[in-house]
């Protein structure tokens, strides 16, 4: 399923599901095109493209940190000191 900007993280029966880096980037590209028009230059050689790449990386890191936190709060998947605390 194609991810939209509003569905980068979803709650499922199995827990949380987050978008991959390429899905995040594509969602941001589509959102920028909705705002500024379909002729916007989103290549990595343009300022908008560099901004999209940077923002995609930040969002990806936040979502991955969220997944890691969630895993460390579960006794079945926690490791290291997180498991010791639980």
XYZ file of C-alpha atoms in Angstrom:
86
model
C 0.000 0.000 0.000
C 1.327 3.428 -0.920
C 1.987 5.559 2.144
C 0.658 9.085 2.374
C 1.994 11.822 4.598
C -0.825 11.070 7.058
C -0.062 7.345 7.285
C 3.674 7.202 7.949
C 2.961 5.425 11.234
C -0.049 3.201 11.871
C -1.264 0.990 14.672
C -2.065 -2.577 13.667
C -3.049 -5.754 15.501
C 0.639 -6.675 15.542
C 1.732 -3.312 16.983
C 3.143 -0.320 15.150
C 4.008 -0.159 11.488
C 6.199 2.633 10.167
C 7.024 3.681 6.637
C 10.433 2.951 5.151
C 12.800 5.744 4.119
C 11.794 5.570 0.422
C 8.095 5.640 1.402
C 8.684 8.669 3.638
C 10.543 10.474 0.861
C 7.833 9.685 -1.688
C 5.105 10.890 0.696
C 6.983 14.163 1.205
C 7.493 14.584 -2.540
C 3.777 14.076 -3.163
C 2.876 16.534 -0.387
C 5.254 19.169 -1.782
C 3.737 18.707 -5.238
C 0.251 19.167 -3.774
C 1.360 22.434 -2.183
C 3.637 23.926 -4.853
C 2.468 22.207 -8.033
C 3.559 19.149 -9.942
C 6.345 20.993 -11.776
C 8.425 21.533 -8.615
C 12.027 20.303 -8.898
C 12.542 17.666 -6.184
C 15.845 16.316 -7.487
C 18.741 16.162 -5.030
C 20.386 18.983 -6.974
C 17.735 21.515 -5.957
C 17.116 23.225 -2.638
C 13.675 21.613 -2.378
C 15.118 18.185 -3.093
C 17.817 18.618 -0.468
C 15.185 19.758 2.045
C 13.044 16.693 1.264
C 16.037 14.371 1.698
C 16.955 15.971 5.012
C 13.396 15.930 6.334
C 12.934 12.320 5.183
C 16.020 11.292 7.125
C 14.857 13.086 10.281
C 11.371 11.561 10.101
C 12.841 8.116 9.415
C 15.153 8.401 12.436
C 12.270 9.493 14.679
C 10.085 6.606 13.524
C 12.902 4.076 13.948
C 13.598 5.418 17.454
C 9.916 5.042 18.253
C 9.987 1.416 17.091
C 13.091 0.741 19.172
C 11.494 2.312 22.251
C 8.371 0.246 21.745
C 10.436 -2.935 21.390
C 12.370 -2.143 24.562
C 9.144 -1.707 26.539
C 8.064 -5.234 25.650
C 9.603 -8.001 27.798
C 9.566 -10.374 24.798
C 11.714 -8.087 22.638
C 13.644 -5.936 25.136
C 17.414 -6.329 25.316
C 20.246 -5.226 27.589
C 19.519 -2.796 30.365
C 15.940 -2.349 29.176
C 15.261 -6.005 29.787
C 16.946 -5.758 33.208
C 14.671 -2.861 34.173
C 11.553 -4.697 33.064
